[in-house]
Amino acid sequence: MAEWWRDAVFYQVYVRSFADSNGDGVGDLPGITSKLDYLVDLGVDAIWLTPFYPSPGADHGYDVADYVDVDPLFGTLADFDELIAAAHARDIHVIVDIVPNHTSSAHPWFTEKRSLYVTAPAENGLPNNWPSNWGGPAWTLDEERGEYYLHLFAPEQPDLDWHNGDVRDEFDKILRFWLDRGVDGFRIDVAHGLVKDGALRDEPEPFPAVRFSSDWRTAIDQPEVHDVYRDWRRLTNAYDGDRVLVGEVVFSEQARVAPYLRPDELHLAFNFSLVFQDWDADAIRSSIDESRAALPIVTWVLENHDVTRIVTRFGEREARAAALLLLALPGPVFVYQGQELGLEEVDLPDEARQDPIFRRTNGERKGRDGCRVPIPWTHGLQANAWLPQPAGWSERSVEAQTGRPESFLELYRRAIELRPHGAFAWRESPPGTLAFDRDDLTCVVHFTDERTPVGDVVLASDDEQTAVWARR
Ligand code: GLC
């Protein structure tokens, strides 16, 4: 039987903002367990849990202070075990986020074993020209120790030194800990970044004209990183049940992602190419073609906890059409919580914003809080949610949308239920449209107001048939 993840719908749970079981305004693990039946009804195959480990929260959990425990804010290890058991009982796989590029500066290693981190002597000033992804230099001076330490993200997130075998040993133990507890795999944070240039040479283009700082060629994406994933692949292969490694490997060219997906490395990597396209037929078609040509297995993503929601990027009607496009494409699909409700990016007041990006860039970049507002479950919104829910979200709530055929939620449910699985082939179609077959189902997306004839409509994104699935 083919591995379960090859064609799976993964649902990303941003733990802080999914479901709050104890009324403290922050989502938690028992909250997730209580909503598993919702996810069963939605039809997803797997959930990905963002970090729930003990953390000071400088980057809301992507600053881990202990890799083998649960932050009391989110529950206990017993809650975790319960969640895994309850998910597995419903045939839902669970993958967890692992953050190997950096720890929290509150991790005991940072005090007790600084040799696990990338550091450089202070004498000659900044060690090189590497900038932090979030503004300012990637180096902070530790005056007491007389040395700089590296942080590609916030200063509270010091980068580990993956040239050091002890780091590898520690992570072997961490992965085993969670595999032994029954997780079905890992989502690997900043997977391309772990190994830094050993000589810490200047980056020729520290602020690349291309889209991402991860397009750097000197600082990161070093050949040795592939040995890490070969080790991890061997490790996961030794477990039963098709455990999966999903890398957050971010380059603007998908061809650079391909080496991470060699048969003895990661099983999957996010393909973010659609995340950065406008709602434009030609742009989307080229992005699909480029990804399919470059990668041995292609995943599809429109939203996650780091980017603006599609209703805001594309518009409401377009976001509904995008759902039918996404769920008709061949290969694993990632849906971010709230995407199925058509939630928009929330324009939060500055005083409510918490993302370190906002603070570190003095508000120049708004950051990612707008896509992280807690999910509205009922008409009555949650007054103490850690980020305020807009009043209009009563109508967007799960309660409001359930059973209403024209709702976003019911569109996602139907689409996941009817999702095609056959071979992919483009069809000829007029400019401003995309059309492709998956065996006997055709997906047609109209990017303009022109309409082309389609066969027997099985599912339409709206009455205007902006996107349809049809049988020939
Ligand atoms: C990844 C995560 C992002 C986090 C960053 C640093 O890009 O998706 O949320 O802030 O890594 O860990």
Short mmCIF file of C-alpha atoms and ligand atoms in Angstrom, two decimals:
data_model
loop_
_atom_site.label_atom_id
_atom_site.label_comp_id
_atom_site.label_asym_id
_atom_site.label_seq_id
_atom_site.Cartn_x
_atom_site.Cartn_y
_atom_site.Cartn_z
CA MET A 1 0.00 0.00 0.00
CA ALA A 2 1.28 3.47 -0.85
CA GLU A 3 2.43 5.61 2.05
CA TRP A 4 -0.49 7.47 3.64
CA TRP A 5 1.11 10.90 3.21
CA ARG A 6 1.51 10.76 -0.58
CA ASP A 7 -1.94 12.16 -1.22
CA ALA A 8 -2.94 13.39 2.21
CA VAL A 9 -4.78 16.53 3.27
CA PHE A 10 -2.78 17.91 6.19
CA TYR A 11 -4.46 20.43 8.47
CA GLN A 12 -2.18 22.86 10.28
CA VAL A 13 -3.15 23.51 13.87
CA TYR A 14 -1.62 26.69 15.23
CA VAL A 15 -1.99 25.50 18.80
CA ARG A 16 -2.29 28.90 20.54
CA SER A 17 -5.22 29.82 18.34
CA PHE A 18 -7.17 26.65 17.67
CA ALA A 19 -9.32 25.66 20.62
CA ASP A 20 -9.14 26.86 24.21
CA SER A 21 -10.40 24.25 26.70
CA ASN A 22 -9.74 26.14 29.94
CA GLY A 23 -10.92 29.63 29.03
CA ASP A 24 -7.57 31.38 29.50
CA GLY A 25 -7.71 32.93 26.04
CA VAL A 26 -5.06 30.62 24.58
CA GLY A 27 -5.62 27.37 22.70
CA ASP A 28 -4.32 24.13 24.23
CA LEU A 29 -3.91 20.39 23.63
CA PRO A 30 -7.15 19.26 25.32
CA GLY A 31 -8.88 21.87 23.13
CA ILE A 32 -7.54 20.11 20.03
CA THR A 33 -8.68 16.73 21.32
CA SER A 34 -12.16 18.15 21.86
CA LYS A 35 -12.32 19.27 18.22
CA LEU A 36 -11.10 16.09 16.54
CA ASP A 37 -14.60 15.20 15.41
CA TYR A 38 -14.77 18.53 13.62
CA LEU A 39 -11.61 17.52 11.75
CA VAL A 40 -13.06 14.10 10.98
CA ASP A 41 -16.14 15.80 9.48
CA LEU A 42 -13.89 18.10 7.51
CA GLY A 43 -12.22 14.99 6.14
CA VAL A 44 -8.54 15.69 6.78
CA ASP A 45 -6.00 12.87 6.97
CA ALA A 46 -3.45 14.43 9.29
CA ILE A 47 -2.81 17.35 11.59
CA TRP A 48 0.42 19.26 12.03
CA LEU A 49 0.81 20.79 15.47
CA THR A 50 2.89 23.96 15.74
CA PRO A 51 5.30 24.00 18.73
CA PHE A 52 3.70 23.33 22.11
CA TYR A 53 6.97 22.85 24.03
CA PRO A 54 7.99 24.90 27.07
CA SER A 55 8.95 28.30 25.73
CA PRO A 56 9.17 31.90 26.89
CA GLY A 57 7.10 32.70 23.81
CA ALA A 58 9.40 35.27 22.20
CA ASP A 59 8.30 33.79 18.87
CA HIS A 60 5.20 32.03 20.19
CA GLY A 61 6.80 28.64 20.63
CA TYR A 62 9.42 28.77 17.85
CA ASP A 63 11.81 29.51 20.71
CA VAL A 64 11.97 26.16 22.49
CA ALA A 65 13.34 25.92 26.04
CA ASP A 66 12.76 22.15 26.42
CA TYR A 67 12.22 19.86 23.45
CA VAL A 68 10.76 16.95 25.38
CA ASP A 69 7.90 18.40 27.37
CA VAL A 70 4.67 20.38 26.98
CA ASP A 71 4.36 24.02 28.02
CA PRO A 72 1.89 24.26 30.94
CA LEU A 73 0.07 26.90 28.89
CA PHE A 74 -0.89 24.12 26.46
CA GLY A 75 -1.26 21.18 28.84
CA THR A 76 0.82 18.19 29.88
CA LEU A 77 2.50 15.18 28.32
CA ALA A 78 -0.51 13.17 29.43
CA ASP A 79 -2.73 15.54 27.41
CA PHE A 80 -0.43 14.98 24.47
CA ASP A 81 -0.71 11.20 24.79
CA GLU A 82 -4.46 11.51 24.97
CA LEU A 83 -4.54 13.68 21.86
CA ILE A 84 -2.43 11.20 19.87
CA ALA A 85 -4.54 8.25 20.99
CA ALA A 86 -7.79 10.06 20.20
CA ALA A 87 -6.51 11.19 16.79
CA HIS A 88 -5.28 7.71 15.89
CA ALA A 89 -8.59 6.22 16.98
CA ARG A 90 -10.14 8.45 14.29
CA ASP A 91 -7.54 7.60 11.64
CA ILE A 92 -5.99 11.05 11.86
CA HIS A 93 -2.20 11.12 11.71
CA VAL A 94 -0.32 13.60 13.86
CA ILE A 95 2.92 15.31 12.96
CA VAL A 96 4.69 17.71 15.29
CA ASP A 97 6.84 20.73 14.63
CA ILE A 98 10.51 20.39 15.44
CA VAL A 99 12.71 23.48 15.67
CA PRO A 100 16.33 22.38 15.15
CA ASN A 101 17.84 25.58 13.73
CA HIS A 102 17.73 27.46 17.01
CA THR A 103 16.65 27.06 20.61
CA SER A 104 15.29 29.65 23.00
CA SER A 105 17.96 31.64 24.81
CA ALA A 106 16.20 30.26 27.91
CA HIS A 107 17.17 26.69 26.97
CA PRO A 108 19.63 25.39 29.61
CA TRP A 109 22.09 24.52 26.82
CA PHE A 110 22.54 28.20 26.08
CA THR A 111 23.88 28.78 29.58
CA GLU A 112 25.50 25.44 30.27
CA LYS A 113 26.83 24.30 26.91
CA ARG A 114 27.52 27.29 24.70
CA SER A 115 29.69 25.08 22.46
CA LEU A 116 26.43 23.79 20.94
CA TYR A 117 25.83 27.24 19.38
CA VAL A 118 27.37 29.29 16.60
CA THR A 119 29.58 31.91 18.25
CA ALA A 120 32.48 34.12 17.21
CA PRO A 121 35.07 36.15 19.14
CA ALA A 122 34.21 39.77 19.81
CA GLU A 123 37.60 41.38 19.11
CA ASN A 124 37.03 42.43 15.52
CA GLY A 125 33.45 43.61 15.80
CA LEU A 126 30.60 41.91 13.95
CA PRO A 127 31.80 38.53 12.62
CA ASN A 128 30.25 39.03 9.17
CA ASN A 129 27.49 40.81 7.27
CA TRP A 130 24.66 38.35 7.94
CA PRO A 131 21.40 40.13 8.79
CA SER A 132 18.66 38.70 10.97
CA ASN A 133 15.55 37.81 8.95
CA TRP A 134 13.68 40.18 11.18
CA GLY A 135 15.87 43.27 11.04
CA GLY A 136 19.26 44.22 12.46
CA PRO A 137 22.40 42.06 12.43
CA ALA A 138 22.19 38.30 12.96
CA TRP A 139 24.73 38.64 15.78
CA THR A 140 24.34 39.72 19.39
CA LEU A 141 27.27 40.41 21.67
CA ASP A 142 27.35 38.45 24.90
CA GLU A 143 29.46 40.88 26.86
CA GLU A 144 30.04 38.57 29.78
CA ARG A 145 31.49 35.87 27.57
CA GLY A 146 33.21 38.30 25.21
CA GLU A 147 31.73 36.72 22.12
CA TYR A 148 28.96 37.10 19.61
CA TYR A 149 26.27 34.50 19.10
CA LEU A 150 24.33 33.98 15.90
CA HIS A 151 20.56 34.30 15.49
CA LEU A 152 19.00 34.22 12.05
CA PHE A 153 15.77 35.23 13.78
CA ALA A 154 15.29 37.09 17.09
CA PRO A 155 18.15 37.44 19.63
CA GLU A 156 16.04 35.17 21.89
CA GLN A 157 16.53 32.41 19.26
CA PRO A 158 20.26 31.54 19.18
CA ASP A 159 21.32 29.28 16.30
CA LEU A 160 22.69 25.84 17.06
CA ASP A 161 25.98 24.71 15.51
CA TRP A 162 25.16 21.66 13.40
CA HIS A 163 28.86 21.09 12.69
CA ASN A 164 28.97 19.87 16.28
CA GLY A 165 28.18 16.14 16.60
CA ASP A 166 26.69 16.69 20.06
CA VAL A 167 23.87 18.72 18.52
CA ARG A 168 23.11 15.83 16.18
CA ASP A 169 23.10 13.38 19.10
CA GLU A 170 20.75 15.57 21.10
CA PHE A 171 18.28 15.79 18.23
CA ASP A 172 18.43 12.05 17.62
CA LYS A 173 17.23 11.62 21.19
CA ILE A 174 14.54 14.28 20.77
CA LEU A 175 13.16 12.70 17.60
CA ARG A 176 13.13 9.28 19.24
CA PHE A 177 11.30 10.67 22.25
CA TRP A 178 8.38 11.82 20.08
CA LEU A 179 8.47 8.84 17.71
CA ASP A 180 8.27 6.54 20.72
CA ARG A 181 5.23 8.54 21.87
CA GLY A 182 3.55 7.73 18.58
CA VAL A 183 3.90 10.79 16.37
CA ASP A 184 3.57 10.10 12.66
CA GLY A 185 6.35 12.47 11.72
CA PHE A 186 7.81 15.92 11.93
CA ARG A 187 7.48 19.30 10.29
CA ILE A 188 11.02 20.63 10.31
CA ASP A 189 11.36 24.35 10.91
CA VAL A 190 13.85 26.25 8.71
CA ALA A 191 15.09 22.92 7.36
CA HIS A 192 17.47 24.45 4.81
CA GLY A 193 19.16 26.59 7.45
CA LEU A 194 20.62 24.21 10.02
CA VAL A 195 24.22 24.04 8.81
CA LYS A 196 25.97 27.40 8.43
CA ASP A 197 29.08 28.15 6.45
CA GLY A 198 31.86 26.86 8.71
CA ALA A 199 34.13 29.81 7.93
CA LEU A 200 31.33 32.35 8.53
CA ARG A 201 32.13 34.12 5.27
CA ASP A 202 30.24 37.24 4.24
CA GLU A 203 27.09 36.66 2.24
CA PRO A 204 27.69 38.27 -1.18
CA GLU A 205 24.10 39.45 -1.31
CA PRO A 206 22.83 39.77 2.28
CA PHE A 207 19.58 41.42 1.13
CA PRO A 208 18.85 39.46 -2.03
CA ALA A 209 16.90 41.14 -4.78
CA VAL A 210 14.96 37.87 -5.08
CA ARG A 211 12.20 37.24 -2.62
CA PHE A 212 13.70 35.46 0.36
CA SER A 213 16.75 35.83 2.55
CA SER A 214 16.84 32.03 2.51
CA ASP A 215 17.98 32.34 -1.09
CA TRP A 216 21.39 33.06 0.45
CA ARG A 217 24.10 30.87 -1.01
CA THR A 218 26.96 31.21 1.44
CA ALA A 219 25.47 31.35 4.91
CA ILE A 220 23.03 28.43 4.72
CA ASP A 221 21.91 25.53 2.49
CA GLN A 222 25.27 23.88 3.04
CA PRO A 223 26.05 20.39 1.70
CA GLU A 224 26.39 18.93 5.21
CA VAL A 225 22.72 19.58 5.99
CA HIS A 226 21.88 16.64 3.75
CA ASP A 227 23.77 14.28 6.08
CA VAL A 228 21.45 15.38 8.88
CA TYR A 229 18.40 14.38 6.86
CA ARG A 230 19.99 11.11 5.78
CA ASP A 231 20.45 10.29 9.47
CA TRP A 232 16.88 11.33 10.27
CA ARG A 233 15.54 9.28 7.39
CA ARG A 234 17.36 6.19 8.65
CA LEU A 235 16.00 6.90 12.09
CA THR A 236 12.37 7.27 10.97
CA ASN A 237 12.67 4.26 8.64
CA ALA A 238 13.48 2.14 11.66
CA TYR A 239 9.98 2.85 13.02
CA ASP A 240 6.82 1.21 11.73
CA GLY A 241 3.90 3.01 10.17
CA ASP A 242 5.32 5.34 7.51
CA ARG A 243 6.59 8.20 9.67
CA VAL A 244 7.08 11.28 7.55
CA LEU A 245 9.61 14.13 7.48
CA VAL A 246 8.24 17.39 6.05
CA GLY A 247 10.78 20.15 5.57
CA GLU A 248 10.19 23.86 5.61
CA VAL A 249 12.70 24.42 2.82
CA VAL A 250 12.27 27.93 1.49
CA PHE A 251 13.84 29.01 -1.79
CA SER A 252 12.31 31.07 -4.53
CA GLU A 253 13.32 28.41 -7.04
CA GLN A 254 11.82 24.99 -6.43
CA ALA A 255 14.82 23.40 -8.18
CA ARG A 256 16.86 24.25 -5.10
CA VAL A 257 14.43 22.28 -2.93
CA ALA A 258 14.83 19.09 -4.97
CA PRO A 259 18.07 17.82 -3.34
CA TYR A 260 16.27 17.76 0.03
CA LEU A 261 13.80 15.26 -1.44
CA ARG A 262 16.30 12.65 -2.59
CA PRO A 263 15.07 9.14 -1.76
CA ASP A 264 17.22 8.90 1.37
CA GLU A 265 16.35 12.38 2.73
CA LEU A 266 13.05 14.16 3.47
CA HIS A 267 9.78 12.64 2.31
CA LEU A 268 8.13 16.00 1.67
CA ALA A 269 8.88 19.69 1.62
CA PHE A 270 6.45 22.58 1.50
CA ASN A 271 6.13 24.00 -1.97
CA PHE A 272 5.43 27.67 -1.27
CA SER A 273 5.35 28.74 -4.90
CA LEU A 274 1.56 29.30 -4.94
CA VAL A 275 1.78 31.37 -1.77
CA PHE A 276 3.64 34.05 -3.67
CA GLN A 277 1.52 34.18 -6.83
CA ASP A 278 -1.09 36.75 -7.68
CA TRP A 279 -4.51 35.50 -8.67
CA ASP A 280 -3.55 35.25 -12.32
CA ALA A 281 -4.00 32.29 -14.65
CA ASP A 282 -0.59 32.48 -16.33
CA ALA A 283 1.33 33.03 -13.11
CA ILE A 284 -0.40 30.13 -11.39
CA ARG A 285 0.00 27.79 -14.34
CA SER A 286 3.73 28.51 -14.61
CA SER A 287 4.14 28.04 -10.91
CA ILE A 288 2.40 24.65 -11.05
CA ASP A 289 4.50 23.62 -14.05
CA GLU A 290 7.75 24.79 -12.50
CA SER A 291 7.03 22.89 -9.28
CA ARG A 292 6.03 19.71 -11.07
CA ALA A 293 9.10 19.82 -13.28
CA ALA A 294 11.50 20.49 -10.41
CA LEU A 295 10.30 18.20 -7.62
CA PRO A 296 9.89 14.44 -7.29
CA ILE A 297 6.80 14.94 -5.13
CA VAL A 298 4.96 18.24 -5.01
CA THR A 299 2.96 19.57 -2.07
CA TRP A 300 0.51 22.48 -2.28
CA VAL A 301 0.12 25.35 0.16
CA LEU A 302 -1.90 28.56 0.01
CA GLU A 303 -1.81 29.63 3.64
CA ASN A 304 0.07 29.09 6.86
CA HIS A 305 0.79 30.92 10.11
CA ASP A 306 3.43 33.12 8.44
CA VAL A 307 1.52 34.61 5.50
CA THR A 308 -1.50 36.78 4.72
CA ARG A 309 -4.78 34.88 4.42
CA ILE A 310 -6.05 34.23 0.88
CA VAL A 311 -9.41 35.98 1.30
CA THR A 312 -7.37 39.13 1.88
CA ARG A 313 -4.77 38.36 -0.79
CA PHE A 314 -7.16 37.31 -3.56
CA GLY A 315 -10.70 38.33 -2.51
CA GLU A 316 -13.55 36.20 -1.22
CA ARG A 317 -14.82 34.76 -4.48
CA GLU A 318 -11.28 34.04 -5.60
CA ALA A 319 -10.41 32.36 -2.31
CA ARG A 320 -13.34 29.97 -2.79
CA ALA A 321 -12.17 29.22 -6.32
CA ALA A 322 -8.63 28.76 -5.01
CA ALA A 323 -9.95 26.05 -2.67
CA LEU A 324 -11.15 24.01 -5.64
CA LEU A 325 -7.87 24.58 -7.44
CA LEU A 326 -5.84 23.55 -4.40
CA LEU A 327 -7.82 20.42 -3.67
CA ALA A 328 -7.75 19.25 -7.28
CA LEU A 329 -3.96 19.42 -7.62
CA PRO A 330 -2.05 16.13 -7.41
CA GLY A 331 -0.14 15.41 -4.21
CA PRO A 332 -0.29 16.33 -0.52
CA VAL A 333 -2.16 19.51 0.39
CA PHE A 334 -1.73 21.67 3.49
CA VAL A 335 -4.72 23.61 4.81
CA TYR A 336 -4.15 26.16 7.56
CA GLN A 337 -6.75 26.37 10.33
CA GLY A 338 -9.40 28.95 9.45
CA GLN A 339 -8.69 28.72 5.73
CA GLU A 340 -11.72 26.42 5.58
CA LEU A 341 -13.80 29.15 7.23
CA GLY A 342 -12.69 31.84 4.79
CA LEU A 343 -11.18 33.92 7.57
CA GLU A 344 -9.60 37.14 6.42
CA GLU A 345 -6.35 38.68 7.65
CA VAL A 346 -7.28 40.75 10.71
CA ASP A 347 -6.08 44.33 10.74
CA LEU A 348 -5.19 44.42 14.43
CA PRO A 349 -4.52 47.61 16.33
CA ASP A 350 -0.79 48.08 16.88
CA GLU A 351 -1.13 47.67 20.63
CA ALA A 352 -2.55 44.17 20.15
CA ARG A 353 0.28 43.00 17.91
CA GLN A 354 2.70 40.52 19.42
CA ASP A 355 4.83 39.21 16.57
CA PRO A 356 8.53 39.96 17.13
CA ILE A 357 8.72 41.05 13.48
CA PHE A 358 6.49 44.03 14.33
CA ARG A 359 8.62 45.06 17.26
CA ARG A 360 11.99 44.45 15.67
CA THR A 361 11.17 46.48 12.58
CA ASN A 362 9.55 49.31 14.60
CA GLY A 363 6.23 48.58 12.99
CA GLU A 364 7.57 48.85 9.45
CA ARG A 365 6.55 45.23 8.91
CA LYS A 366 3.19 44.45 10.50
CA GLY A 367 4.13 40.83 11.13
CA ARG A 368 2.00 37.73 11.21
CA ASP A 369 -0.53 38.26 14.00
CA GLY A 370 -3.31 39.00 11.49
CA CYS A 371 -3.47 35.35 10.38
CA ARG A 372 -3.14 33.99 13.92
CA VAL A 373 -6.33 35.28 15.52
CA PRO A 374 -8.10 32.43 17.37
CA ILE A 375 -10.67 30.40 15.46
CA PRO A 376 -14.30 31.46 16.04
CA TRP A 377 -16.17 28.30 17.02
CA THR A 378 -19.51 29.81 18.00
CA HIS A 379 -21.63 32.88 17.31
CA GLY A 380 -20.61 34.16 20.71
CA LEU A 381 -16.98 35.21 20.28
CA GLN A 382 -14.32 34.76 22.92
CA ALA A 383 -13.88 38.02 24.84
CA ASN A 384 -10.43 37.16 26.21
CA ALA A 385 -8.87 35.63 23.08
CA TRP A 386 -5.12 36.37 23.08
CA LEU A 387 -5.61 38.29 19.83
CA PRO A 388 -9.03 39.96 19.52
CA GLN A 389 -11.56 38.38 17.16
CA PRO A 390 -13.35 40.89 14.91
CA ALA A 391 -17.10 41.26 15.57
CA GLY A 392 -17.93 40.07 12.04
CA TRP A 393 -16.48 36.67 12.89
CA SER A 394 -19.73 35.51 14.52
CA GLU A 395 -20.95 34.95 10.98
CA ARG A 396 -17.70 33.18 10.07
CA SER A 397 -17.83 30.84 13.02
CA VAL A 398 -17.99 27.08 12.69
CA GLU A 399 -21.43 27.19 14.30
CA ALA A 400 -22.68 29.75 11.77
CA GLN A 401 -21.31 27.90 8.74
CA THR A 402 -22.09 24.30 9.61
CA GLY A 403 -24.87 22.89 7.46
CA ARG A 404 -25.17 26.00 5.28
CA PRO A 405 -24.49 24.65 1.79
CA GLU A 406 -23.20 27.97 0.46
CA SER A 407 -20.69 28.42 3.29
CA PHE A 408 -16.91 28.24 2.94
CA LEU A 409 -16.81 25.39 5.41
CA GLU A 410 -19.26 23.23 3.47
CA LEU A 411 -17.34 23.98 0.27
CA TYR A 412 -14.13 22.68 1.86
CA ARG A 413 -15.93 19.64 3.24
CA ARG A 414 -17.41 18.74 -0.12
CA ALA A 415 -14.14 19.37 -1.92
CA ILE A 416 -12.15 17.18 0.46
CA GLU A 417 -14.80 14.48 0.16
CA LEU A 418 -14.82 14.57 -3.65
CA ARG A 419 -11.12 15.25 -4.07
CA PRO A 420 -9.87 13.57 -7.25
CA HIS A 421 -6.89 11.22 -7.23
CA GLY A 422 -6.20 10.28 -10.85
CA ALA A 423 -3.49 11.35 -13.28
CA PHE A 424 -3.01 15.06 -13.92
CA ALA A 425 -3.15 16.58 -17.43
CA TRP A 426 -3.68 20.14 -18.59
CA ARG A 427 -6.54 20.83 -21.02
CA GLU A 428 -6.55 23.51 -23.67
CA SER A 429 -8.48 26.48 -22.34
CA PRO A 430 -8.99 30.16 -23.27
CA PRO A 431 -6.75 32.88 -21.81
CA GLY A 432 -7.73 33.81 -18.26
CA THR A 433 -8.75 30.24 -17.43
CA LEU A 434 -7.03 27.13 -16.20
CA ALA A 435 -8.36 23.66 -16.89
CA PHE A 436 -6.96 20.27 -16.07
CA ASP A 437 -8.09 16.69 -15.78
CA ARG A 438 -7.62 14.24 -12.98
CA ASP A 439 -8.85 11.12 -14.78
CA ASP A 440 -12.57 11.63 -15.23
CA LEU A 441 -12.84 14.87 -13.28
CA THR A 442 -12.02 18.23 -14.82
CA CYS A 443 -11.17 21.29 -12.78
CA VAL A 444 -11.81 24.64 -14.48
CA VAL A 445 -10.89 27.96 -12.88
CA HIS A 446 -12.03 31.27 -14.36
CA PHE A 447 -9.83 34.22 -13.49
CA THR A 448 -11.98 36.73 -15.40
CA ASP A 449 -15.73 37.12 -15.88
CA GLU A 450 -15.66 35.13 -19.13
CA ARG A 451 -17.07 31.62 -18.79
CA THR A 452 -16.17 28.51 -20.74
CA PRO A 453 -18.51 25.55 -21.16
CA VAL A 454 -17.88 22.77 -18.66
CA GLY A 455 -19.34 19.27 -18.41
CA ASP A 456 -21.66 18.02 -15.66
CA VAL A 457 -20.84 20.17 -12.68
CA VAL A 458 -20.06 18.15 -9.57
CA LEU A 459 -19.01 21.08 -7.40
CA ALA A 460 -18.90 24.84 -8.00
CA SER A 461 -17.12 27.40 -5.89
CA ASP A 462 -20.08 29.81 -6.22
CA ASP A 463 -23.18 30.47 -8.32
CA GLU A 464 -21.07 32.23 -10.97
CA GLN A 465 -19.01 29.06 -11.33
CA THR A 466 -15.72 30.86 -10.79
CA ALA A 467 -14.23 27.42 -10.33
CA VAL A 468 -15.90 24.09 -10.99
CA TRP A 469 -15.24 20.42 -10.87
CA ALA A 470 -17.07 18.66 -13.67
CA ARG A 471 -17.40 15.16 -15.08
CA ARG A 472 -16.89 14.73 -18.77
C1 GLC B 1 9.63 29.32 10.51
C2 GLC B 1 8.27 29.37 11.17
C3 GLC B 1 8.07 30.76 11.70
C4 GLC B 1 9.13 31.04 12.73
C5 GLC B 1 10.52 30.87 12.13
C6 GLC B 1 11.57 30.84 13.20
O1 GLC B 1 9.70 30.10 9.38
O2 GLC B 1 7.29 28.98 10.27
O3 GLC B 1 6.80 30.91 12.27
O4 GLC B 1 8.98 32.34 13.22
O5 GLC B 1 10.62 29.66 11.44
O6 GLC B 1 11.47 29.67 13.95
#
